[in-house]
PDB file of C-alpha atoms in Angstrom:
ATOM      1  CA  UNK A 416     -47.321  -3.989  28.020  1.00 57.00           C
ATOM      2  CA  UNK A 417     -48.063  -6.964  29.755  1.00 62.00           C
ATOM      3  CA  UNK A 418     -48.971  -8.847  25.985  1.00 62.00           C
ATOM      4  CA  UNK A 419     -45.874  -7.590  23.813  1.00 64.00           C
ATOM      5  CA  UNK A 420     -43.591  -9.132  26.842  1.00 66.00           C
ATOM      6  CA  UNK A 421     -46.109 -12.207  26.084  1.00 57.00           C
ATOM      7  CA  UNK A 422     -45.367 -12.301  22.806  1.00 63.00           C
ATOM      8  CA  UNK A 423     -41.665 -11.689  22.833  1.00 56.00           C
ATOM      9  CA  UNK A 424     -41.429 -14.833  24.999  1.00 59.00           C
ATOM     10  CA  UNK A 425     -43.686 -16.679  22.252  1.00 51.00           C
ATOM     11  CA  UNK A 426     -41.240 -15.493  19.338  1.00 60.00           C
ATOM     12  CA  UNK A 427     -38.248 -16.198  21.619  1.00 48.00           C
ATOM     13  CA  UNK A 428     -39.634 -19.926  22.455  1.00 47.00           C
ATOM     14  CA  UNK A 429     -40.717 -20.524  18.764  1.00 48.00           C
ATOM     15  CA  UNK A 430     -37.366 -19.375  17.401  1.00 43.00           C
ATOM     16  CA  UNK A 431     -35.155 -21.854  19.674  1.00 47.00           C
ATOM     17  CA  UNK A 432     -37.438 -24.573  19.090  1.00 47.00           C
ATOM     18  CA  UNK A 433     -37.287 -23.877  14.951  1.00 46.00           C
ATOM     19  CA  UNK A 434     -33.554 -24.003  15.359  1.00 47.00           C
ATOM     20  CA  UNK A 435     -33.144 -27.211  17.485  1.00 45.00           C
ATOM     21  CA  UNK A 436     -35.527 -29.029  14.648  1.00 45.00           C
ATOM     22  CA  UNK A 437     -33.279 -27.648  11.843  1.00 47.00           C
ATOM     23  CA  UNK A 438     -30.104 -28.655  13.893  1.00 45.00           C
ATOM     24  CA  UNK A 439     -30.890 -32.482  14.313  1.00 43.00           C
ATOM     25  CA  UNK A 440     -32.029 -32.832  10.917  1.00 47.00           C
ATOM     26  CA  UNK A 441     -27.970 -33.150   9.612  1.00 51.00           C
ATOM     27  CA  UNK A 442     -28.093 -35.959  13.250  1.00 55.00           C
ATOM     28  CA  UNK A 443     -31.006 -37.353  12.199  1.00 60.00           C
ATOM     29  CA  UNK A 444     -30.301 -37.828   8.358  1.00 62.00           C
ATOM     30  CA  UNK A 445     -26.825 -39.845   9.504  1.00 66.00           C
ATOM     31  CA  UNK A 446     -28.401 -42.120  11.897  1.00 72.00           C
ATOM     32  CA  UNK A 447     -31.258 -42.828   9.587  1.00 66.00           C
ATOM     33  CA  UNK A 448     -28.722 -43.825   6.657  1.00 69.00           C
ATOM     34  CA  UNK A 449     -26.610 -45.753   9.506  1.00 68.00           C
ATOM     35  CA  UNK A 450     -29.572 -47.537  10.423  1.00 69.00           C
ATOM     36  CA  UNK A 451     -30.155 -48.889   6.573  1.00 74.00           C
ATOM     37  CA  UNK A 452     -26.533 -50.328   6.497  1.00 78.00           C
ATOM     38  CA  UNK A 453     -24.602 -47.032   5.124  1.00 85.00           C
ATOM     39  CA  UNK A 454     -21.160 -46.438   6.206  1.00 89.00           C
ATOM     40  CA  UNK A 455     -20.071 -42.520   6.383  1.00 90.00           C
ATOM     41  CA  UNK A 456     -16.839 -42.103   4.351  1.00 91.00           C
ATOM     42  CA  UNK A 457     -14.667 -39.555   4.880  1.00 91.00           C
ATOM     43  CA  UNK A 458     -13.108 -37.100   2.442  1.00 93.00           C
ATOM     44  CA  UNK A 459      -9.078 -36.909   2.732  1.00 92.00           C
ATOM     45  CA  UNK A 460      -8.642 -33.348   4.640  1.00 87.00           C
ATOM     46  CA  UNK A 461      -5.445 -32.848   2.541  1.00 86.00           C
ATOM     47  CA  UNK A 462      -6.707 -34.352  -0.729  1.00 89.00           C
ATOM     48  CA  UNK A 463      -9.797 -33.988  -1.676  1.00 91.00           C
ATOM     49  CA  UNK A 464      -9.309 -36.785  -4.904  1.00 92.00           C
ATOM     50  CA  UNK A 465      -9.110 -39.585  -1.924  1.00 93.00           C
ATOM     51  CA  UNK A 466     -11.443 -40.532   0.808  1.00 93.00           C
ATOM     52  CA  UNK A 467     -11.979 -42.702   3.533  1.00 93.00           C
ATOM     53  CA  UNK A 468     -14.672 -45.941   3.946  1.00 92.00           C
ATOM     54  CA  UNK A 469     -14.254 -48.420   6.628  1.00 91.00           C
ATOM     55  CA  UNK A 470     -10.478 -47.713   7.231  1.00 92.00           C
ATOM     56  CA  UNK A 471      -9.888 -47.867   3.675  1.00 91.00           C
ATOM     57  CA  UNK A 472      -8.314 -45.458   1.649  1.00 93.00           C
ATOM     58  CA  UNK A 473      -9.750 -45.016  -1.573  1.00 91.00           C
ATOM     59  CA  UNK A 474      -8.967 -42.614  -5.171  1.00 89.00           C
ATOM     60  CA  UNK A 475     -11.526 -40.773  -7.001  1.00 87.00           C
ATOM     61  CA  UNK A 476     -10.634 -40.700 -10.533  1.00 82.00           C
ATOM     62  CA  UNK A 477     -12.100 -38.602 -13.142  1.00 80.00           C
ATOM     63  CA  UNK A 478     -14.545 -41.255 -14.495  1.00 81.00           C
ATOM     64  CA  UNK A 479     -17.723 -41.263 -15.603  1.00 83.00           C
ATOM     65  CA  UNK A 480     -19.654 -44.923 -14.728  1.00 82.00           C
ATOM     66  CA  UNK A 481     -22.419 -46.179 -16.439  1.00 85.00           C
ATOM     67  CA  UNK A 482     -25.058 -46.429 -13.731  1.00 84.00           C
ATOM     68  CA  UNK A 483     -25.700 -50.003 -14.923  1.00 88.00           C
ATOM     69  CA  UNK A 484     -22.000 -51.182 -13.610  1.00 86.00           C
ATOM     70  CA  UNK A 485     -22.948 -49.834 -10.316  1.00 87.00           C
ATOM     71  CA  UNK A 486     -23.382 -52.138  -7.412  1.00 87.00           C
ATOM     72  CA  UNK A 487     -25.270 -51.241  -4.138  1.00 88.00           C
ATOM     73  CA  UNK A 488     -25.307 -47.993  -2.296  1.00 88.00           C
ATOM     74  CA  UNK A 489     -22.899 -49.049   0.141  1.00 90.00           C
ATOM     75  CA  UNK A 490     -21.875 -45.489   1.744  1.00 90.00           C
ATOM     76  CA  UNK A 491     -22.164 -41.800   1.912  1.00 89.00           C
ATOM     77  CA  UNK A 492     -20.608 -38.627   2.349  1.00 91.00           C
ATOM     78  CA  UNK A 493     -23.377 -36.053   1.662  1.00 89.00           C
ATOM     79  CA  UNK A 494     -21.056 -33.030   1.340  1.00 91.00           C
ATOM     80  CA  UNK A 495     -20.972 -29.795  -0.476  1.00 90.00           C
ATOM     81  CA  UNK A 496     -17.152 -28.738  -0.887  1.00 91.00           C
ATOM     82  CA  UNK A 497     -15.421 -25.718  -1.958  1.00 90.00           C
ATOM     83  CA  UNK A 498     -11.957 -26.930  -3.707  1.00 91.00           C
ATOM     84  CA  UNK A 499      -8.805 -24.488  -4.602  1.00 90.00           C
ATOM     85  CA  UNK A 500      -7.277 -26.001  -8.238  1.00 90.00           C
ATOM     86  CA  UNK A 501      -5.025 -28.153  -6.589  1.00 91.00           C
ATOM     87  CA  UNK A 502      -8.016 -30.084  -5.226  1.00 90.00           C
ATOM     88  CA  UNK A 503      -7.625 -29.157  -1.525  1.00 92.00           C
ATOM     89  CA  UNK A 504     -10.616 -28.420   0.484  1.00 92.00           C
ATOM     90  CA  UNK A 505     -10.894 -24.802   1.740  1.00 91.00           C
ATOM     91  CA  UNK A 506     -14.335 -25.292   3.232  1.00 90.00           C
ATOM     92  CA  UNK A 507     -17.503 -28.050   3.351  1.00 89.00           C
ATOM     93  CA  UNK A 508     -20.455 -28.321   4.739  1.00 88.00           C
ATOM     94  CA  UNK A 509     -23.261 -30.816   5.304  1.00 87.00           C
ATOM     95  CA  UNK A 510     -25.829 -31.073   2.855  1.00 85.00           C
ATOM     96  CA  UNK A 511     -29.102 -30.514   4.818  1.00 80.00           C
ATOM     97  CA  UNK A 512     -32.850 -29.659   3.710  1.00 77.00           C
ATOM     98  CA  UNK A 513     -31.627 -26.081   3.058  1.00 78.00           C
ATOM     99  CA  UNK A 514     -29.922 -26.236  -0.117  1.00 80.00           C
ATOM    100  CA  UNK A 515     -29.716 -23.025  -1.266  1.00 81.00           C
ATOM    101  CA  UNK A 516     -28.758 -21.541   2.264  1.00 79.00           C
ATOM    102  CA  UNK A 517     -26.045 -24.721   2.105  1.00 80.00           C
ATOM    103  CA  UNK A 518     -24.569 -23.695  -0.667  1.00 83.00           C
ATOM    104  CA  UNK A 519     -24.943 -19.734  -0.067  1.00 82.00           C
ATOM    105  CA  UNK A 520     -22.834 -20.136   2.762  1.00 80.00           C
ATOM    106  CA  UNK A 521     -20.503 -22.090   1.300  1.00 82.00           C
ATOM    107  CA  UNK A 522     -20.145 -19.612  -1.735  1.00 82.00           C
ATOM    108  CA  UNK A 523     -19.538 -16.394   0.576  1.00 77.00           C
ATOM    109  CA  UNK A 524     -16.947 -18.043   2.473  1.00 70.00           C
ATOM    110  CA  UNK A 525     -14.696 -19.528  -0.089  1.00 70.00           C
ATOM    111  CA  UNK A 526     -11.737 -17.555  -1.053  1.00 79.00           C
ATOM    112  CA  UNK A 527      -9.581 -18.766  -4.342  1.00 83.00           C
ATOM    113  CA  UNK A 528     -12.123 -21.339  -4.883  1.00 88.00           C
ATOM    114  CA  UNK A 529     -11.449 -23.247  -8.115  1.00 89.00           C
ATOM    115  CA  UNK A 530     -14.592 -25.482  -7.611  1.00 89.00           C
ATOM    116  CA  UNK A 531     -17.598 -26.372  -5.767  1.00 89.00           C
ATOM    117  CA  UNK A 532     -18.177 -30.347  -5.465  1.00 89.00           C
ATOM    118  CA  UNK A 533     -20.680 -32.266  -4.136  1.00 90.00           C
ATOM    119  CA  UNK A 534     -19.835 -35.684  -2.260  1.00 91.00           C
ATOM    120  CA  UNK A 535     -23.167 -37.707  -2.663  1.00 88.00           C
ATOM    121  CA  UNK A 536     -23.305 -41.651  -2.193  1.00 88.00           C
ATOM    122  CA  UNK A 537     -20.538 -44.626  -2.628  1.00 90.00           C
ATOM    123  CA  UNK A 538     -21.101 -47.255  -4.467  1.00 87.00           C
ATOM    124  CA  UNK A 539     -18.731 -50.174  -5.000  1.00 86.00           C
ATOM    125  CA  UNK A 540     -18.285 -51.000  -9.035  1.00 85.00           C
ATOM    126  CA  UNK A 541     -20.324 -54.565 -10.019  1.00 84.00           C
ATOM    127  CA  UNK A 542     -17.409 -56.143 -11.606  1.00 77.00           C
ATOM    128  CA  UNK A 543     -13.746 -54.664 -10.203  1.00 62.00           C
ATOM    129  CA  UNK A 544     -12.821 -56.319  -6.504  1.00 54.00           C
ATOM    130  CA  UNK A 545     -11.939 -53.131  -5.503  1.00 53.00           C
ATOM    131  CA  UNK A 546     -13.483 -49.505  -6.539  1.00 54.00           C
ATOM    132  CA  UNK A 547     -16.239 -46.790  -5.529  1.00 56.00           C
ATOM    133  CA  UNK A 548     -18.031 -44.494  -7.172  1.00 52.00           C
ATOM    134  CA  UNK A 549     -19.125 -41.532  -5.678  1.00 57.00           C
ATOM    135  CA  UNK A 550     -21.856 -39.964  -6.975  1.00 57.00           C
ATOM    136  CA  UNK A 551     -22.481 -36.427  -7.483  1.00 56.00           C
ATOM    137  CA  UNK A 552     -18.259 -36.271  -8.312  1.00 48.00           C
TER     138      UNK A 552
END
């Protein structure tokens, strides 16, 4: 009797413990990329075309860059995003280590979902003054 109360409290410990590690890896991941220089962008909560770095305001066009015209990784987003057809966000998450539970989640709570975008990295363009590229877009 004595040991399965033992070993509930071992399960119980090892359990909170497993999800305090998985919970500060998203924490951990943002200060680590803050620490190398990144800035976190932020997608436009009404438009998901548009998004935020350093006060900015910024439009993601349908492009596709040539990785060569790319400048340095300058930001990030890390997002997966669930988008109705008018591009407005009906749920995101955080990417994390758990990819496929990530994106399961965001699948099974997406109603009228036209697509399912992931927000990676921005990037400025090497020879425009002002424009990002996002990868992963």
């Amino acid at each position: 009797m004595k040991n399965s109360i033992l070993i509930k409290r071992v399960i119980l410990v090892f359990c909170m413990i497993s999800i305090m590690i998985i919970g500060s890896g998203c924490a951990a991941k943002k200060t680590v990329l803050e620490n190398q220089g990144k800035t976190e962008c932020y997608l436009d909560e009404k438009d998901a075309t548009k998004f935020i770095y350093n006060g900015q305001q910024y439009t993601i066009l349908n492009n596709t860059v040539d990785k060569n015209s790319l400048g340095d990784w300058i930001g990030f987003i890390q997002k997966y995003v669930a988008l109705d057809e008018n591009y407005n966000i009906l749920k995101k998450c955080d990417m994390g280590v758990n990819v496929v539970g990530d994106l399961s989640d965001l699948i099974d709570h997406t109603d009228g979902t036209a697509y399912y975008v992931p927000y990676l990295n921005v990037c400025p363009l090497k020879t425009a003054t002002c424009g990002c590229h996002i990868t992963g877009k």
